[in-house]
Short mmCIF file of C-alpha atoms and ligand atoms in Angstrom, two decimals:
data_model
loop_
_atom_site.label_atom_id
_atom_site.label_comp_id
_atom_site.label_asym_id
_atom_site.label_seq_id
_atom_site.Cartn_x
_atom_site.Cartn_y
_atom_site.Cartn_z
CA MET A 35 -54.30 74.23 -13.99
CA SER A 36 -50.85 71.54 -14.41
CA ARG A 37 -50.21 71.77 -10.55
CA ILE A 38 -53.62 69.97 -10.14
CA ASP A 39 -53.55 65.97 -9.52
CA ALA A 40 -56.74 65.43 -9.84
CA SER A 41 -55.98 61.08 -9.96
CA SER A 42 -54.33 62.02 -6.62
CA PRO A 43 -57.14 62.90 -3.63
CA VAL A 44 -55.05 64.47 -0.49
CA LEU A 45 -58.91 64.46 1.30
CA GLN A 46 -61.79 62.02 0.05
CA VAL A 47 -64.72 62.53 2.05
CA ARG A 48 -68.33 59.64 2.31
CA ASP A 49 -71.27 60.42 3.22
CA LEU A 50 -69.52 62.38 6.56
CA SER A 51 -71.71 63.43 8.70
CA ILE A 52 -71.03 65.28 12.41
CA GLU A 53 -73.76 66.15 14.48
CA PHE A 54 -73.39 67.63 18.44
CA PRO A 55 -75.49 66.42 22.06
CA THR A 56 -77.76 69.46 23.19
CA GLN A 57 -78.75 69.96 26.68
CA GLN A 58 -81.77 67.18 25.33
CA ARG A 59 -82.01 63.83 25.17
CA HIS A 60 -81.95 62.02 21.04
CA VAL A 61 -81.48 66.14 20.05
CA THR A 62 -78.61 66.19 17.94
CA VAL A 63 -77.32 70.11 16.24
CA LYS A 64 -76.59 67.99 12.82
CA ALA A 65 -73.49 70.95 11.73
CA VAL A 66 -72.39 68.69 8.79
CA ASN A 67 -74.66 66.70 7.32
CA GLY A 68 -73.22 64.21 4.64
CA VAL A 69 -71.41 65.16 2.72
CA SER A 70 -69.38 63.91 0.01
CA PHE A 71 -66.17 64.97 -1.92
CA ASP A 72 -62.43 64.98 -3.06
CA VAL A 73 -59.77 67.33 -2.81
CA TYR A 74 -57.13 66.78 -4.96
CA ALA A 75 -53.71 67.06 -4.29
CA GLY A 76 -52.00 71.16 -5.23
CA GLU A 77 -55.00 72.42 -5.54
CA THR A 78 -57.33 74.90 -3.31
CA PHE A 79 -60.17 74.22 -2.66
CA GLY A 80 -62.76 77.04 -1.61
CA VAL A 81 -66.29 75.95 1.26
CA ILE A 82 -68.83 78.74 0.69
CA GLY A 83 -72.10 79.85 3.56
CA GLU A 84 -73.62 81.43 5.00
CA SER A 85 -72.24 82.08 9.27
CA GLY A 86 -73.89 77.82 10.55
CA SER A 87 -73.88 76.67 7.94
CA GLY A 88 -70.93 73.43 9.31
CA LYS A 89 -67.81 75.23 7.69
CA THR A 90 -65.76 75.46 10.66
CA THR A 91 -66.50 71.95 11.49
CA LEU A 92 -65.96 70.64 8.10
CA GLY A 93 -62.44 72.38 8.16
CA ARG A 94 -61.91 70.43 11.45
CA ALA A 95 -62.72 67.15 11.14
CA LEU A 96 -60.84 67.28 7.64
CA VAL A 97 -57.93 67.70 9.84
CA SER A 98 -58.71 65.40 12.28
CA LEU A 99 -60.27 67.74 15.36
CA ILE A 100 -63.32 66.37 15.58
CA PRO A 101 -64.37 62.75 14.67
CA PRO A 102 -67.05 61.88 11.93
CA THR A 103 -70.76 60.79 13.89
CA ARG A 104 -70.86 58.72 10.55
CA GLY A 105 -69.80 58.33 7.17
CA GLU A 106 -65.56 57.42 5.73
CA LEU A 107 -62.73 60.30 5.89
CA LEU A 108 -59.14 59.38 4.03
CA GLN A 109 -56.69 61.52 4.56
CA GLY A 110 -53.90 60.91 1.51
CA GLY A 111 -55.11 57.67 1.04
CA VAL A 112 -54.84 56.89 4.86
CA GLN A 113 -58.13 56.49 7.59
CA PRO A 114 -56.63 58.45 10.79
CA SER A 115 -58.25 56.11 13.11
CA SER A 116 -56.60 53.17 12.14
CA LEU A 117 -53.61 54.29 12.63
CA SER A 118 -51.46 53.74 16.18
CA LYS A 119 -51.00 56.31 18.43
CA LYS A 120 -47.81 57.32 17.79
CA ALA A 121 -47.91 57.04 13.04
CA LEU A 122 -50.44 59.01 13.74
CA ARG A 123 -48.62 62.25 15.58
CA GLU A 124 -46.36 62.07 12.75
CA HIS A 125 -49.50 61.39 10.27
CA ARG A 126 -51.48 65.07 11.70
CA ARG A 127 -48.33 66.92 10.71
CA ASP A 128 -49.42 66.18 7.50
CA PHE A 129 -52.94 68.18 7.95
CA GLN A 130 -53.25 71.64 9.31
CA ILE A 131 -55.48 74.14 9.94
CA LEU A 132 -55.17 78.43 10.23
CA PHE A 133 -58.68 79.89 12.56
CA GLN A 134 -59.92 83.65 11.87
CA ASP A 135 -58.26 84.96 14.62
CA PRO A 136 -54.72 85.37 15.19
CA ASN A 137 -54.04 86.30 18.29
CA ALA A 138 -56.43 83.28 20.02
CA ALA A 139 -52.78 81.41 18.25
CA LEU A 140 -50.50 83.18 19.95
CA ASN A 141 -49.02 82.92 23.23
CA PRO A 142 -48.34 86.74 24.54
CA ARG A 143 -45.47 85.95 26.90
CA MET A 144 -44.04 84.29 23.87
CA ARG A 145 -41.58 85.21 21.39
CA ILE A 146 -42.77 85.11 17.73
CA VAL A 147 -39.80 83.61 17.83
CA ASP A 148 -40.61 80.69 19.78
CA SER A 149 -44.17 80.29 18.63
CA VAL A 150 -43.02 79.65 15.09
CA MET A 151 -40.57 76.99 16.56
CA GLU A 152 -43.22 75.18 19.58
CA PRO A 153 -44.47 72.69 16.18
CA LEU A 154 -41.34 71.43 15.72
CA GLU A 155 -40.81 71.03 19.88
CA VAL A 156 -44.80 69.15 20.29
CA ALA A 157 -43.82 66.59 17.06
CA GLY A 158 -40.12 65.92 18.93
CA HIS A 159 -37.59 67.71 17.01
CA ARG A 160 -35.12 68.35 20.33
CA ASP A 161 -32.49 69.96 18.57
CA GLN A 162 -33.03 73.68 19.41
CA GLN A 163 -30.58 75.00 16.94
CA ALA A 164 -32.03 73.18 14.22
CA ASN A 165 -35.69 74.51 15.37
CA ARG A 166 -34.58 77.77 15.59
CA ALA A 167 -33.14 77.82 12.30
CA ALA A 168 -35.82 76.51 11.05
CA ALA A 169 -38.75 79.06 12.12
CA LEU A 170 -36.33 81.76 10.84
CA GLN A 171 -36.34 80.24 7.45
CA ALA A 172 -40.28 79.47 7.68
CA MET A 173 -40.71 83.88 9.15
CA ALA A 174 -38.42 84.38 6.04
CA ARG A 175 -40.14 82.66 3.77
CA VAL A 176 -43.76 84.55 4.86
CA GLY A 177 -41.50 87.94 4.59
CA LEU A 178 -41.28 89.03 8.47
CA PRO A 179 -37.87 90.16 8.56
CA THR A 180 -35.40 88.31 11.00
CA GLU A 181 -35.63 91.64 13.89
CA PHE A 182 -39.01 89.93 13.74
CA ALA A 183 -38.22 86.97 16.14
CA GLU A 184 -37.31 88.39 20.05
CA ARG A 185 -40.83 90.36 18.99
CA TYR A 186 -43.58 89.81 21.26
CA PRO A 187 -47.45 89.48 19.11
CA HIS A 188 -48.25 92.79 20.56
CA GLN A 189 -45.87 94.27 18.75
CA LEU A 190 -46.98 92.98 15.60
CA SER A 191 -49.36 93.84 12.84
CA GLY A 192 -53.03 91.74 12.80
CA GLY A 193 -51.57 90.45 9.12
CA GLN A 194 -47.63 90.57 10.45
CA LYS A 195 -49.32 87.73 12.51
CA GLN A 196 -51.18 85.94 9.97
CA ARG A 197 -48.36 85.63 8.62
CA VAL A 198 -46.81 83.94 11.77
CA ILE A 199 -49.01 81.92 11.77
CA ILE A 200 -48.40 80.30 8.84
CA ALA A 201 -44.52 81.00 8.83
CA ARG A 202 -46.06 78.49 12.67
CA ALA A 203 -47.72 76.28 10.44
CA LEU A 204 -44.78 75.94 7.05
CA THR A 205 -42.05 74.52 9.74
CA LEU A 206 -43.73 70.74 9.95
CA LYS A 207 -44.15 70.90 6.25
CA PRO A 208 -48.01 69.87 5.49
CA ARG A 209 -49.59 68.42 2.99
CA LEU A 210 -52.73 70.15 3.32
CA ILE A 211 -53.89 73.27 5.33
CA VAL A 212 -57.29 74.23 6.30
CA CYS A 213 -57.58 78.53 6.26
CA ASP A 214 -60.63 79.22 8.23
CA GLU A 215 -61.13 82.07 7.34
CA VAL A 216 -57.71 83.63 7.36
CA VAL A 217 -57.92 86.83 5.54
CA ALA A 218 -61.59 87.45 7.46
CA ALA A 219 -60.04 89.40 10.46
CA LEU A 220 -57.51 91.62 8.55
CA ASP A 221 -57.99 95.36 6.90
CA VAL A 222 -59.38 95.34 4.01
CA SER A 223 -55.62 97.16 2.33
CA ILE A 224 -53.94 94.34 2.95
CA ARG A 225 -55.66 90.93 2.24
CA GLY A 226 -54.41 90.92 -1.12
CA GLU A 227 -51.05 90.46 0.06
CA VAL A 228 -51.80 87.81 2.20
CA LEU A 229 -53.76 86.48 -0.09
CA ASN A 230 -50.95 86.66 -2.76
CA LEU A 231 -48.57 85.00 0.18
CA PHE A 232 -51.24 81.95 0.70
CA ALA A 233 -50.48 81.53 -3.86
CA ASP A 234 -47.68 81.60 -3.92
CA LEU A 235 -46.87 79.19 -0.98
CA GLN A 236 -49.18 77.06 -2.60
CA ARG A 237 -46.78 77.19 -6.17
CA GLU A 238 -43.33 76.90 -4.01
CA PHE A 239 -44.65 74.01 -1.56
CA GLY A 240 -47.02 71.70 -4.09
CA LEU A 241 -49.28 73.01 -0.99
CA THR A 242 -53.38 71.55 -1.10
CA TYR A 243 -56.10 74.57 0.29
CA VAL A 244 -59.31 73.87 1.46
CA PHE A 245 -60.15 77.81 2.13
CA ILE A 246 -62.78 78.47 4.25
CA THR A 247 -64.84 81.87 3.54
CA HIS A 248 -68.95 83.43 4.08
CA ASP A 249 -66.72 86.04 1.45
CA LEU A 250 -67.24 85.13 -2.64
CA SER A 251 -64.35 88.24 -3.62
CA VAL A 252 -61.98 85.59 -1.51
CA VAL A 253 -62.82 82.27 -2.57
CA SER A 254 -64.30 82.96 -6.01
CA HIS A 255 -60.10 84.23 -6.84
CA ILE A 256 -57.72 81.70 -4.63
CA SER A 257 -60.25 78.83 -5.89
CA ASP A 258 -59.99 76.27 -9.23
CA ARG A 259 -63.37 74.82 -6.82
CA ILE A 260 -65.96 76.26 -4.29
CA ALA A 261 -68.56 73.86 -2.61
CA VAL A 262 -71.22 75.47 -1.54
CA MET A 263 -72.63 74.60 1.80
CA TYR A 264 -75.82 75.16 4.03
CA LEU A 265 -77.71 73.48 7.14
CA GLY A 266 -74.26 71.35 6.59
CA SER A 267 -75.41 69.77 3.21
CA LEU A 268 -73.50 70.54 -0.02
CA MET A 269 -75.85 71.98 -2.38
CA GLU A 270 -73.45 72.80 -5.43
CA LEU A 271 -69.44 71.77 -6.26
CA GLY A 272 -68.00 72.78 -9.71
CA PRO A 273 -64.92 75.01 -11.01
CA SER A 274 -64.44 77.87 -9.53
CA GLN A 275 -65.44 80.26 -12.81
CA ALA A 276 -68.54 78.21 -13.81
CA LEU A 277 -69.72 78.42 -10.07
CA SER A 278 -69.37 82.56 -10.08
CA GLU A 279 -70.45 82.36 -14.11
CA ALA A 280 -73.16 80.07 -14.10
CA PRO A 281 -74.71 78.92 -10.70
CA LEU A 282 -76.78 76.19 -10.66
CA HIS A 283 -78.32 75.79 -7.31
CA PRO A 284 -81.25 78.33 -6.28
CA TYR A 285 -78.94 79.41 -3.29
CA THR A 286 -75.51 80.08 -4.71
CA GLN A 287 -78.18 82.37 -7.09
CA ALA A 288 -78.88 83.99 -4.29
CA LEU A 289 -75.91 84.13 -2.44
CA LEU A 290 -74.03 85.47 -5.78
CA SER A 291 -76.68 88.30 -5.74
CA ALA A 292 -76.49 89.09 -2.64
CA GLU A 293 -72.62 89.90 -3.17
CA PRO A 294 -71.67 93.52 -3.95
CA ILE A 295 -68.83 93.59 -5.63
CA PRO A 296 -68.45 91.54 -9.16
CA ILE A 297 -72.22 91.95 -10.77
CA PRO A 298 -72.14 95.30 -12.71
CA ARG A 299 -74.54 97.87 -10.41
CA SER A 300 -77.42 98.21 -14.09
CA MET A 301 -77.53 94.19 -13.39
CA ARG A 302 -78.24 94.45 -9.33
CA ASP A 303 -81.52 95.99 -8.57
CA SER A 304 -83.13 93.31 -10.86
CA GLN A 305 -81.67 89.50 -10.78
CA ARG A 306 -81.05 90.12 -7.03
CA ILE A 307 -83.15 87.55 -4.95
CA HIS A 308 -83.61 88.92 -1.95
CA LEU A 309 -83.47 85.24 0.46
CA GLN A 310 -87.09 85.21 2.67
CA GLY A 311 -87.01 83.76 6.08
CA GLU A 312 -84.15 82.95 8.59
CA VAL A 313 -81.73 79.97 8.24
CA PRO A 314 -83.81 77.08 9.89
CA SER A 315 -81.96 75.16 12.96
CA PRO A 316 -79.98 72.65 12.09
CA MET A 317 -81.65 70.82 15.43
CA ASN A 318 -84.15 69.85 13.20
CA PRO A 319 -83.56 70.76 9.57
CA PRO A 320 -87.11 70.07 6.69
CA SER A 321 -87.62 67.61 5.59
CA GLY A 322 -86.41 66.81 2.02
CA CYS A 323 -84.06 69.53 0.40
CA PRO A 324 -83.04 71.96 3.74
CA PHE A 325 -83.28 75.36 1.34
CA ARG A 326 -86.78 74.71 0.31
CA THR A 327 -88.27 76.25 3.12
CA ARG A 328 -86.17 79.83 1.59
CA CYS A 329 -86.00 78.67 -2.41
CA PRO A 330 -88.02 81.10 -4.20
CA LYS A 331 -88.05 77.89 -6.67
CA ALA A 332 -89.18 75.18 -4.32
CA ILE A 333 -92.27 72.82 -5.30
CA GLU A 334 -93.15 69.38 -3.30
CA ALA A 335 -91.81 66.75 -4.39
CA CYS A 336 -88.30 69.30 -2.59
CA ALA A 337 -89.94 68.55 0.81
CA GLN A 338 -90.47 65.38 0.13
CA SER A 339 -86.82 63.97 -1.13
CA ARG A 340 -83.76 64.77 -0.90
CA PRO A 341 -81.88 66.37 -3.54
CA VAL A 342 -78.39 63.70 -4.67
CA LEU A 343 -75.80 65.67 -5.55
CA THR A 344 -75.64 65.39 -9.22
CA GLU A 345 -72.51 65.92 -11.97
CA HIS A 346 -74.59 68.06 -14.09
CA VAL A 347 -71.92 69.80 -16.34
CA PRO A 348 -68.92 67.81 -16.33
CA GLY A 349 -66.89 68.60 -13.03
CA HIS A 350 -69.66 70.68 -12.42
CA TRP A 351 -72.23 69.12 -9.28
CA VAL A 352 -75.46 70.41 -7.68
CA ALA A 353 -77.74 68.43 -5.69
CA CYS A 354 -81.43 70.28 -6.23
CA HIS A 355 -84.51 68.36 -7.75
CA LEU A 356 -84.48 71.71 -10.32
CA ALA A 357 -81.46 72.08 -11.90
CA GLY A 358 -81.91 71.50 -15.57
CA HIS A 359 -85.51 72.38 -14.91
N1 LIG B 257 -68.60 72.40 19.94
C1 LIG B 257 -70.09 71.77 19.17
N2 LIG B 257 -71.20 71.88 20.17
C2 LIG B 257 -72.76 72.48 20.02
N3 LIG B 257 -72.61 73.27 18.57
C3 LIG B 257 -72.00 72.76 18.11
C4 LIG B 257 -70.74 72.91 17.94
N4 LIG B 257 -70.15 73.71 17.08
C5 LIG B 257 -70.28 74.35 16.47
N5 LIG B 257 -71.53 74.07 16.97
C6 LIG B 257 -72.88 74.40 15.75
O1 LIG B 257 -72.83 73.40 14.40
C7 LIG B 257 -73.58 74.29 13.35
C8 LIG B 257 -72.52 74.64 12.20
O2 LIG B 257 -71.08 75.42 13.32
P1 LIG B 257 -69.27 76.13 12.27
O3 LIG B 257 -69.41 76.56 13.37
O4 LIG B 257 -69.54 75.14 11.36
O5 LIG B 257 -70.17 76.71 11.09
P2 LIG B 257 -69.40 78.13 10.24
O6 LIG B 257 -70.67 78.03 8.76
O7 LIG B 257 -68.45 77.90 10.16
O8 LIG B 257 -70.10 79.75 10.54
P3 LIG B 257 -69.42 80.77 11.04
O9 LIG B 257 -69.51 81.46 9.58
O10 LIG B 257 -70.27 81.40 11.67
O11 LIG B 257 -67.90 80.78 11.46
C9 LIG B 257 -73.74 75.63 14.22
O12 LIG B 257 -75.73 75.83 14.13
C10 LIG B 257 -73.01 76.02 15.53
O13 LIG B 257 -74.06 75.91 16.64
MG1 LIG B 258 -67.16 79.14 11.48
#
């Protein structure tokens, strides 16, 4: 754990909300709804939650691709909106995001090496030879031999394309990479390899990751801490092991019991919690606790006030009126 420096947060997120307009007047999609947390230098911060819980929207906001509707985001202690255009361009290199589908991120008509060099060119580096050398070095580092340089995306496998995308981000020497479902599209047999590559690169370059996935088995292996999102809100945040072994929020408990892998078969049927009902609409979230309409433990208080994320045991936070009861 010594690679992590908790005294120097790379991201400080304070009561961050992101809303999208809809066709209806005065109705918005509350994709992210008042979340607060820090991401420490050198850690892997996992974010889990069901589809539509706001993970991608949060991830895009963390690298300034979407402006906050309310609240504050500091990147390396700096508020991006306070920077001049030129300073912002420089600053943004430090905060990169990778998505699930490498095909969408690669131009099919560009050779691999040109794709890997592209961010350097966009960042204003004019020396083609130096850019090419940096690209080949990054490719070598992610396990892509030199002969791949002149190939086109269609000549590569899914795993190889995802390595190209990682190499592209590395050329900019970022401090933080948001990884949004980066292994979800890969064959199960090569997911482990790619996850190991992320871990190796972290050690080598002191990278910080925000690792977004709906697959708890992926995130619990790679993360130092995990945040659980539901309908745009943070329900629980804690050390990876504590959160997986002793979840405090009924929603996390339900997510874990729906996971086929980490729970012994003998325990599964009796422990499994079936979530009732649909996820409510983010245009009209429930009053109080957003999870209360599906929570097996909900009481009256849950409809009346929204539980605040509270430190229940050191380092382990939960937003639930019933935690500890
Ligand atoms: N550009 C947009 N305009 C309007 N609504 C949006 C936009 N982007 C996302 N949303 C809505 O915001 C909510 C959160 O979406 P988001 O993509 O962040 O969820 P997610 O947790 O990443 O889901 P998934 O696991 O399916 O990727 C959803 O209700 C989605 O429909
Ligand atoms: Mg998403």
